[in-house]
Amino acid sequence: MGEELKEYRGQIDRIDDDLLRLLNQRAALARKIGHVKGESTVLRPEREAQILQRMVRNNPGPLPDQSITQLFVEIMSHCRALETQLCVAYLGPSGTFSQEAVEKRFGHAVLGKPCNSIDDVFHTVESGKANYGVVPVENSTEGAIGRTLDLLLQSHLKVCGEVMLPVHQCLISRAAGLSAIKRVFSHAQSLGQCQSWLNTHLPAAERIAAGSNTQAILLSLEKHADSAAIAGVMAAANYDVPVLAENIEDDPRNTTRFLVIGDQEVAPSGKDKTSLVMSAPNRSGAVYDLLAPLARHDVSMTRLESRPARSGIWEYVFFLDIEGHQLEPKVALALDELRQAAAFVKTLGSYPVTT
Amino acid sequence: MGEELKEYRGQIDRIDDDLLRLLNQRAALARKIGHVKGESTVLRPEREAQILQRMVRNNPGPLPDQSITQLFVEIMSHCRALETQLCVAYLGPSGTFSQEAVEKRFGHAVLGKPCNSIDDVFHTVESGKANYGVVPVENSTEGAIGRTLDLLLQSHLKVCGEVMLPVHQCLISRAAGLSAIKRVFSHAQSLGQCQSWLNTHLPAAERIAAGSNTQAILLSLEKHADSAAIAGVMAAANYDVPVLAENIEDDPRNTTRFLVIGDQEVAPSGKDKTSLVMSAPNRSGAVYDLLAPLARHDVSMTRLESRPARSGIWEYVFFLDIEGHQLEPKVALALDELRQAAAFVKTLGSYPVTT
């Protein structure tokens, strides 16, 4: 072995010794915090968000910010596991985008619990069988996932965080080529995310919505000579179906946003948003009036989503994301005024903003 | 926030600053090593094994050795990914024990490539579509996985490492209870691992071998009123089938051993084993004679497995694992003498021992 190589390896060994010592010191401190009076909660989302933000802000490289974030997520995951192993429910099966979202947020020293519906994720957390749940709430191309919004309205659980996950779609099929394809199966969301591509490359193919992308693959395989499915590259590999076209999503920044739900109110991290749902009286200008308190207190709204109200009492409910934490004075004031004006306001939770 | 909590958090912040600096210094050094003349290989299994051994040996706690190992696997994974993202083929689908084995060995900054058969894993690595492959080779309860042995005999690929993975089995079914179960589906290996449990708890149930535990679940669901499957807890969750009994493997230390295969000869790490395959002439005492060189040079044999020879030239081939690296003098001498005595000897590879 050359002298140069030896020298570098020696330097790495000394760094590893320091890392070993520091990781254990960190874990010992995390454990001490767990024993401080009143600190019974293993996971402090606002604190973890602050740590990750600071690490990325101060990252000198060469490790990319993404590696730094992932490594610190894992470090915190293992420090937490020293106290309790968290259980996190998500929309399964494993190998899906939802599982990726869990790992991105919680690291690998947690127990993932795949559920077979969004309802089931809520139920699993509500009944205490999991500490947190991760559910998709909107896609940057296709918009809201209605079922999640409906369940947020009903559930006593709080939104404790969000996870942004880049999503890339593939056209997969055992057909000889694009020209042979007469129908395309996928979840309605995925079909929507790839509309332009389908219009350009498979204008004549029938588009058939399936319950999930996994089910779409199975359906397409039943008639594989002239069928294709749209799914993630991982799902394609799982079923060993050739990928005919990659990254076919209309917007290359195609991102799915997930919410972390749990029975916990998250403290301010310094860079938060607040989700709420409210109803407006059924008269013209009502929504505009409701938003006036936000404008008055200089609170930005980052999202407004309407959903038909299932209760029948109001015609619509509105899901809002606003900047800031509900404990910040101007947000608290705006929310107070909203509550006076609206027939119904429910705060779903304040939580750290992520990218 | 209390003073005590503030103080601890401040200490953690200072540790995180050090970790951030050290992780980047480490990555910069790893990159420099990549540019040293003659160091074109991104992954040095012997070096990584030495680092992990040293970290565990020196681990003062409170983080358990397992956390330290996993964290350093991730750190090395991200340092490697700065140069090249490794692609690792494994027996899919995702969510299986094989995927866990990949993550345990390579960390998460690699691209996992699920294949639908062991043959396919070999082929994917042989054709250069993946850097390494991970294949199961034996289970502590049920013994060898014959197909892997057969393929090792034929392939030019080398064994570059091993991964030990604890394996826990569950009985899963939608039946009301054990008494309702008339048949149990599973892979032959898994049925074998749970024999005693089945004899005790389901003596009358028919045992039906399936192609995989996943297929077993699907078969059991077709007739769910009186059928069950044996599978891992993750697979059970994926298909949302209730777990009727956990940890039903006969030996709680039930472990599957995987081999890492690749087009690479691994240098000595100081604590290695060597796998080889050889044939014995078809006469009594032949195997005993063949093993004499090992005894003579004080080389311990940790495993001996016989397989019918497919070529028809010899009746059996023998798979041996011996302690030590083929470059160690006494191992080299013993191998030389083996080669003179046996009709056929093929060294499959020397690689670091793991636990």
XYZ file of C-alpha atoms in Angstrom, chain A residues 4-5 8-9 11-13 15-20 22-33 36 39 44 47 51 54-55 58-64 67-68 70-72 74-75 78 82 93-95 108 114 116 120 234 237-238 240, chain B residues 4-5 8-9 11-13 15-20 22-33 36 39 44 47 51 54-55 58-64 67-68 70-72 74-75 78 82 93-95 108 114 116 120 234 237-238 240:
118
model
C -0.201 8.419 0.474
C -3.023 5.901 0.878
C -5.210 9.206 4.277
C -6.478 6.047 5.928
C -6.513 10.369 9.034
C -9.873 8.673 8.455
C -9.229 6.386 11.423
C -11.827 11.014 12.419
C -13.758 7.790 13.025
C -12.475 7.676 16.612
C -13.796 11.197 17.139
C -17.116 10.341 15.473
C -17.517 7.287 17.701
C -19.190 12.181 19.761
C -22.050 9.939 18.655
C -22.071 8.275 22.058
C -21.816 11.581 23.908
C -24.751 12.801 21.854
C -26.798 9.702 22.689
C -25.982 10.048 26.385
C -27.169 13.675 26.334
C -30.341 12.761 24.444
C -31.024 10.185 27.137
C -30.433 12.750 29.877
C -32.937 15.061 28.190
C -35.510 15.844 32.547
C -39.734 15.865 28.901
C -39.617 16.888 19.449
C -36.136 20.634 17.800
C -31.023 20.848 14.088
C -28.685 24.460 11.193
C -26.613 21.567 9.838
C -23.513 25.427 8.122
C -22.588 22.557 5.812
C -19.170 23.312 4.279
C -19.265 20.257 1.940
C -18.100 18.188 0.093
C -21.021 16.069 1.353
C -24.179 17.355 -0.316
C -26.375 13.436 2.647
C -25.938 15.642 5.716
C -29.987 11.924 5.875
C -27.038 11.216 8.162
C -28.379 13.487 10.904
C -30.229 8.580 11.139
C -28.162 9.834 14.058
C -30.644 5.961 16.739
C -32.085 4.279 22.787
C -47.161 -1.865 0.872
C -43.478 -1.436 1.587
C -41.435 -0.213 -1.346
C -34.303 3.667 9.928
C -47.660 -0.474 6.519
C -53.684 -0.788 3.453
C -56.270 2.607 8.354
C -39.120 0.698 -7.592
C -38.442 -3.470 -10.547
C -40.467 -5.335 -7.922
C -39.819 -7.252 -13.053
C -31.138 21.935 32.535
C -32.785 21.185 29.195
C -28.097 19.719 27.426
C -29.369 21.030 24.125
C -24.069 20.558 24.456
C -25.783 18.561 21.703
C -25.495 21.543 19.365
C -21.438 17.983 19.307
C -23.455 18.319 16.105
C -21.125 21.082 14.914
C -18.183 18.748 15.436
C -19.985 15.866 13.731
C -20.774 18.059 10.728
C -15.789 15.580 10.843
C -18.250 13.936 8.443
C -17.206 16.357 5.719
C -13.503 15.917 6.469
C -14.019 12.180 6.233
C -15.805 12.479 2.884
C -13.050 14.733 1.534
C -10.413 12.160 2.549
C -12.411 9.302 1.028
C -12.547 11.285 -2.194
C -8.777 11.868 -2.078
C -8.248 8.123 -1.673
C -4.753 7.974 -5.429
C -7.280 3.036 -6.184
C -12.882 -1.968 -0.313
C -11.154 -1.876 4.777
C -13.377 0.039 10.358
C -12.602 -1.292 15.297
C -15.603 0.919 16.037
C -13.841 0.620 20.956
C -17.511 1.486 21.461
C -17.921 2.948 24.971
C -21.750 3.125 24.701
C -24.489 4.022 25.508
C -25.275 3.460 21.814
C -25.505 -0.296 21.261
C -26.468 1.315 16.220
C -22.774 2.127 15.873
C -25.481 0.908 11.251
C -24.432 4.536 11.609
C -20.929 3.840 10.283
C -24.446 4.837 6.523
C -21.509 7.215 6.878
C -22.636 8.453 1.817
C -19.845 11.104 -3.353
C -39.411 -7.870 -4.221
C -38.553 -4.983 -1.940
C -39.573 -5.449 1.668
C -28.972 3.486 2.049
C -34.599 -6.158 -7.009
C -37.019 -11.971 -9.480
C -31.255 -13.125 -12.237
C -43.131 -7.179 7.123
C -48.166 -6.218 7.133
C -47.813 -5.613 3.389
C -52.689 -6.717 5.742
